[in-house]
XYZ file of C-alpha atoms in Angstrom:
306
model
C 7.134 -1.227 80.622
C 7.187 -3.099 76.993
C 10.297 -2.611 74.673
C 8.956 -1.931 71.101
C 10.843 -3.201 68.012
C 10.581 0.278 66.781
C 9.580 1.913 63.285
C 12.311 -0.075 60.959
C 10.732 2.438 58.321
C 13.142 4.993 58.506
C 15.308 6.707 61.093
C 15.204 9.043 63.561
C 18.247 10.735 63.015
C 19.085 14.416 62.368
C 20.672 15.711 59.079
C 22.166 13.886 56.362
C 20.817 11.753 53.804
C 19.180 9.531 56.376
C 16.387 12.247 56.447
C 15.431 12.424 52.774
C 14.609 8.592 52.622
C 11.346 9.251 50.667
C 8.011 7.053 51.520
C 8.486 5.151 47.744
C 11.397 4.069 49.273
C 9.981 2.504 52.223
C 7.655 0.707 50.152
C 10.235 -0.637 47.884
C 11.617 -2.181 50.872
C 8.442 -3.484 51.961
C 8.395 -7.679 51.490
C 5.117 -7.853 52.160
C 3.555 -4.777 49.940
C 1.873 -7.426 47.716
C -0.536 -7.900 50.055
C -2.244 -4.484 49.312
C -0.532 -4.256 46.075
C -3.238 -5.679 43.773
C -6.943 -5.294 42.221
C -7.966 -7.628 45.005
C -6.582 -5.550 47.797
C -7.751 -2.230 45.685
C -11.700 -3.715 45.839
C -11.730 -5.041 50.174
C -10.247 -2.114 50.456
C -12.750 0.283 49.080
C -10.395 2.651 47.427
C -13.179 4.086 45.441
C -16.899 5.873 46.100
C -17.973 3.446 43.419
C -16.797 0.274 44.868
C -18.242 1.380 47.957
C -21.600 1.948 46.758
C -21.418 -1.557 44.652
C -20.934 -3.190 47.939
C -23.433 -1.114 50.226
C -26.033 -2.703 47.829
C -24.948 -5.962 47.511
C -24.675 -5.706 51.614
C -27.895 -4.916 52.015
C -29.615 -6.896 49.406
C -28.362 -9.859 50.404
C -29.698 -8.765 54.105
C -32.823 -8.095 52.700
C -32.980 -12.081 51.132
C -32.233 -13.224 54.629
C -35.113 -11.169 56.380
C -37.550 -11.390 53.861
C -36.837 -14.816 53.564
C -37.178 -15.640 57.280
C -40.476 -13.264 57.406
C -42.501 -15.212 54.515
C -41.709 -18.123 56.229
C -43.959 -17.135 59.399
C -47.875 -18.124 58.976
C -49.053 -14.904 59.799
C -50.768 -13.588 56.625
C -49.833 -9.735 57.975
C -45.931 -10.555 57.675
C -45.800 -11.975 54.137
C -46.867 -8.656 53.053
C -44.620 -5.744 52.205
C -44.833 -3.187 54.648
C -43.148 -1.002 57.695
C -42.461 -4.168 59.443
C -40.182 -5.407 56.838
C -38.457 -2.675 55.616
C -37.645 -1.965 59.658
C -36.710 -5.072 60.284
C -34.338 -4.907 57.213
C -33.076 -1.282 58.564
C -32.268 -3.494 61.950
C -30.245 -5.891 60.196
C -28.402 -3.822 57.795
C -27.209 -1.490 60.398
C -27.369 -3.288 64.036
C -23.887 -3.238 65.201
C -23.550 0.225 63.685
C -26.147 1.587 66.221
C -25.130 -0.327 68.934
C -21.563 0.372 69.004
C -21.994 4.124 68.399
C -24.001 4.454 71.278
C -21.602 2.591 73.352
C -18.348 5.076 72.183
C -20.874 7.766 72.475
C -20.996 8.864 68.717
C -23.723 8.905 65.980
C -25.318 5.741 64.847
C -24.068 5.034 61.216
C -27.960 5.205 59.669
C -28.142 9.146 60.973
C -24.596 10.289 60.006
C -24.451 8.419 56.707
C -26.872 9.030 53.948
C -25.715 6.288 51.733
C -27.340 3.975 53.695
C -31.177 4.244 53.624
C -30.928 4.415 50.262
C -28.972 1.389 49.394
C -31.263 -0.154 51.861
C -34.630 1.432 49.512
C -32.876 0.315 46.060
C -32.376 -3.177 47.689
C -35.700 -3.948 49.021
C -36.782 -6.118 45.758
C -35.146 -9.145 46.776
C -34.943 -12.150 45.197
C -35.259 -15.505 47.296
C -33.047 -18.027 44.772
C -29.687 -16.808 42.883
C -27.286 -18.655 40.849
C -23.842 -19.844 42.257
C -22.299 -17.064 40.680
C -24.074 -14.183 41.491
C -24.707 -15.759 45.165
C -20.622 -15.535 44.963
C -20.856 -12.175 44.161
C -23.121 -10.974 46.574
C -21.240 -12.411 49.497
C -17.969 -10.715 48.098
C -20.190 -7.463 48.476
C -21.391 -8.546 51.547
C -18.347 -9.155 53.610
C -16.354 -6.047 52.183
C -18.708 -3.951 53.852
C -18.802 -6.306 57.021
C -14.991 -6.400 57.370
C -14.938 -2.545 57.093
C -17.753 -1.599 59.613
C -15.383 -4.559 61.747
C -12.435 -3.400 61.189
C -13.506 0.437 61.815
C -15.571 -0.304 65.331
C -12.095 -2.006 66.143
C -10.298 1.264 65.441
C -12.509 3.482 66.857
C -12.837 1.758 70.360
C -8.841 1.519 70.808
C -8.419 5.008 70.269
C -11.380 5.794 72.374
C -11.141 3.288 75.576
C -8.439 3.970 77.718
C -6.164 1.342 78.893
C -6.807 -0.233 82.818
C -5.031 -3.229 83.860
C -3.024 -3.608 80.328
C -0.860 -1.435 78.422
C -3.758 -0.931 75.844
C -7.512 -1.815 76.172
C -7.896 -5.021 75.023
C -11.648 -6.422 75.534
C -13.129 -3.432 74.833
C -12.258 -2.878 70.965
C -12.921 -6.620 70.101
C -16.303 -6.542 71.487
C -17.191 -3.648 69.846
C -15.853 -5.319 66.591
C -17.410 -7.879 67.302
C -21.189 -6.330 67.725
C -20.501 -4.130 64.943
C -20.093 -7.344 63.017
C -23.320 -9.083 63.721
C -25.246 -6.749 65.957
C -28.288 -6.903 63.915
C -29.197 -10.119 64.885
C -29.934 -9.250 67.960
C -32.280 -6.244 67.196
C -34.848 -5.424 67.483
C -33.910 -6.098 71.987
C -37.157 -8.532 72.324
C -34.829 -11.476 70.368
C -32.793 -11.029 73.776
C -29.922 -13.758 73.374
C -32.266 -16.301 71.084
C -30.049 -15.637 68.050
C -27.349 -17.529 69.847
C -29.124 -19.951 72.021
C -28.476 -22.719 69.810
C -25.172 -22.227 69.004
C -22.677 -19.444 67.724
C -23.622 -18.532 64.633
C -20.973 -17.856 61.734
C -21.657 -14.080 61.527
C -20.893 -13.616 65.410
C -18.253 -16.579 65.114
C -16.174 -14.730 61.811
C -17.016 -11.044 63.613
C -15.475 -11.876 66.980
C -12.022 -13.759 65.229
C -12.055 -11.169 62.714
C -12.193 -8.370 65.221
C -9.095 -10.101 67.413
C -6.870 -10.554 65.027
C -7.405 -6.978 63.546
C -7.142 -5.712 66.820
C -3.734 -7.378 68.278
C -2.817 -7.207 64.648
C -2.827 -3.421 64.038
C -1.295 -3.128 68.083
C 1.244 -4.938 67.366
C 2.346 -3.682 64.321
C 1.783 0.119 64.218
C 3.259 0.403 67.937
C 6.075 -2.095 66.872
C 5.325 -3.732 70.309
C 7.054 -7.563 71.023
C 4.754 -10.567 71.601
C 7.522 -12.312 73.110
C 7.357 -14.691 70.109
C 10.501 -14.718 68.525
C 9.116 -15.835 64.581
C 6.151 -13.912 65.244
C 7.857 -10.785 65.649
C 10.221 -11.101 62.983
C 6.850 -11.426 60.706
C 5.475 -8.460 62.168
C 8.223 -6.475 61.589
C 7.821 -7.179 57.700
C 4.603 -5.838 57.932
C 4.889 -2.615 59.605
C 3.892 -0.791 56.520
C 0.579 0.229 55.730
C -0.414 -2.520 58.529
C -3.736 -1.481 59.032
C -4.825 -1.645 55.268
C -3.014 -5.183 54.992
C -4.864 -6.239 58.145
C -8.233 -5.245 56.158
C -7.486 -7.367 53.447
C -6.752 -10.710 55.580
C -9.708 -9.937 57.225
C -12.038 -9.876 54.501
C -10.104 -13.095 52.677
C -10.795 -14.272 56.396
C -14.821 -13.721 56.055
C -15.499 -14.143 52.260
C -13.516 -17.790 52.149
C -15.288 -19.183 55.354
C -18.915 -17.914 54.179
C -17.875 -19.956 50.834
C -17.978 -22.659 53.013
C -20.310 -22.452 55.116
C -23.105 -21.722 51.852
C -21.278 -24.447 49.926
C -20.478 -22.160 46.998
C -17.272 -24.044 46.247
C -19.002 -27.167 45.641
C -21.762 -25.493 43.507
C -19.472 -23.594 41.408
C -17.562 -26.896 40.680
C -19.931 -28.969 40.367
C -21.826 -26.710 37.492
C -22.974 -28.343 34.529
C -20.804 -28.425 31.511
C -22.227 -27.909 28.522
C -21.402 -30.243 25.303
C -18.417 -29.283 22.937
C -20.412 -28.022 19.803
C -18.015 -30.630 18.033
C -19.801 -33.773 19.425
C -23.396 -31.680 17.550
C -22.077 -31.664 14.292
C -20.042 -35.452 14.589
C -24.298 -36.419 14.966
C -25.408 -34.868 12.298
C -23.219 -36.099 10.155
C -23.599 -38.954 10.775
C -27.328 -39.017 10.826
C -26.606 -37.515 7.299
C -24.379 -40.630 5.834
C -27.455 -43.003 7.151
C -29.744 -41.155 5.415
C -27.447 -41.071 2.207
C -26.847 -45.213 2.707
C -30.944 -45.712 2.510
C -31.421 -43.624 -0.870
C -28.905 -45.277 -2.616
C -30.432 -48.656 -1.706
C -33.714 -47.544 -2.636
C -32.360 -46.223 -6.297
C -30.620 -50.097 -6.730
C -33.970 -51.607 -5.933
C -35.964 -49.367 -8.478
C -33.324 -50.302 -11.378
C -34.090 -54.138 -10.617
């Protein structure tokens, strides 16, 4: 049997003024409430219906570039043309893990129970095939808010789900749900089979699975206040007992948006972007190009006079 560290949050005393420590309080005391403390936090977070709209369509639009993309590249004349086929193969990989891992926890797959969906998917399904750094930026900031929360909520709803066998808490079984609910939709529709990773891991399941683990031993061991045995790690764990679940979000989703920044080379693009001429270097020109022209009439006017 474990020993937890124990909710340093507040007591569990009786009477006294130990029992009117009020939550503000708590967060006052909380060293590590910047994390979740700022517009950053407030967006990966999805505080708002709007922000989670915004990034339900930038989610699936930029899922919609990939398939359509990857379709038009076939030489079959049938697929470069919109139709069913697209737009189902675009349902597949918007919501893959979030019909897999439903029907593994025995719930409702995400495109029945939430309306929001098909019709992010319908707006997004005029894609376009080349975007600027920018707004390439911007769409992958959509993107991976909504990936880290379908992740991060898979994660949540297998641990409470599974129960625990050989460990204290299931431990496999919430990470690989994470983990499909990630990047399930590359493997749909089932006659891919495993070709989506036959050459190699790619980034979506790579970010999905280490995303999912860390969420998962994250939240564990900070909500239960359980010890790792690791003397520094604990003592940074116990900082971060409040709210750990939202602060665990927002690593997460610094976790996937930095690494797909990468991986697309969106760093490099955005630095490397043209710079466009100080106006001041125009006008020093035409000035110039002004005295010359000045220079030539008055030698002209000495030559008539002779």
């Amino acid at each position: 049997m474990a020993f937890g560290r124990g909710n340093k949050g507040g007591s569990s005393g009786g009477g006294g003024g130990e029992s009117t420590s009020s939550s503000s309080t708590i967060v006052d005391n909380d060293p590590t409430s910047w994390i979740i403390n700022n517009e950053l936090a407030n967006f990966v977070l999805m505080n708002t219906n709007e922000i989670k709209y915004m990034c339900m369509i930038g989610y699936t639009f930029l899922h919609g570039c990939k398939v359509f993309k990857k379709i038009d590249g076939n030489s079959s004349n049938e697929k470069k043309k919109f139709s069913a086929y697209k737009l189902i193969t675009m349902i597949l990989a918007c919501t893959g893990g979030g019909i897999l891992v439903p029907i593994f926890l025995n719930t409702i797959p995400v495109t029945i129970a939430i309306d929001a969906y098909p019709i992010a998917i319908l707006q997004s399904r005029s894609v376009v095939s080349h975007l600027s750094a920018i707004t390439n930026a911007l769409m992958v900031v959509f993107y991976e808010t909504i990936r880290t929360y379908v992740v991060t909520l898979f994660v949540g709803l297998a641990a409470s789900t599974i129960a625990p066998s050989q460990f204290s808490f299931p431990v496999f079984g919430p990470i690989i749900c994470g983990t499909i609910g990630g990047c399930g939709g590359a493997f749909l529709p089932f006659d891919k089979g495993l070709a989506p990773i036959k050459d190699g891991l790619p980034p979506p399941v790579f970010t999905a699975f280490t995303g999912a683990t860390f969420f998962h031993l994250f939240t564990h061991y900070t909500k239960n206040g359980n010890d790792t045995g690791i003397p520094f790690v604990d003592d940074v764990l116990d900082q971060l007992q409040i709210d750990a679940p939202k602060k665990g979000k927002v690593i997460v989703a610094l976790w996937f948006i930095l690494y797909t920044f990468y991986l697309n080379g969106i760093f490099s693009a955005m630095a490397s972007a043209p710079i466009p001429p100080p106006p001041v270097l125009k006008v020093v020109a035409a000035s110039t190009k002004g005295a010359s022209t000045k220079t030539a009439s008055v030698k002209t006017e000495k030559k008539k006079r002779k």
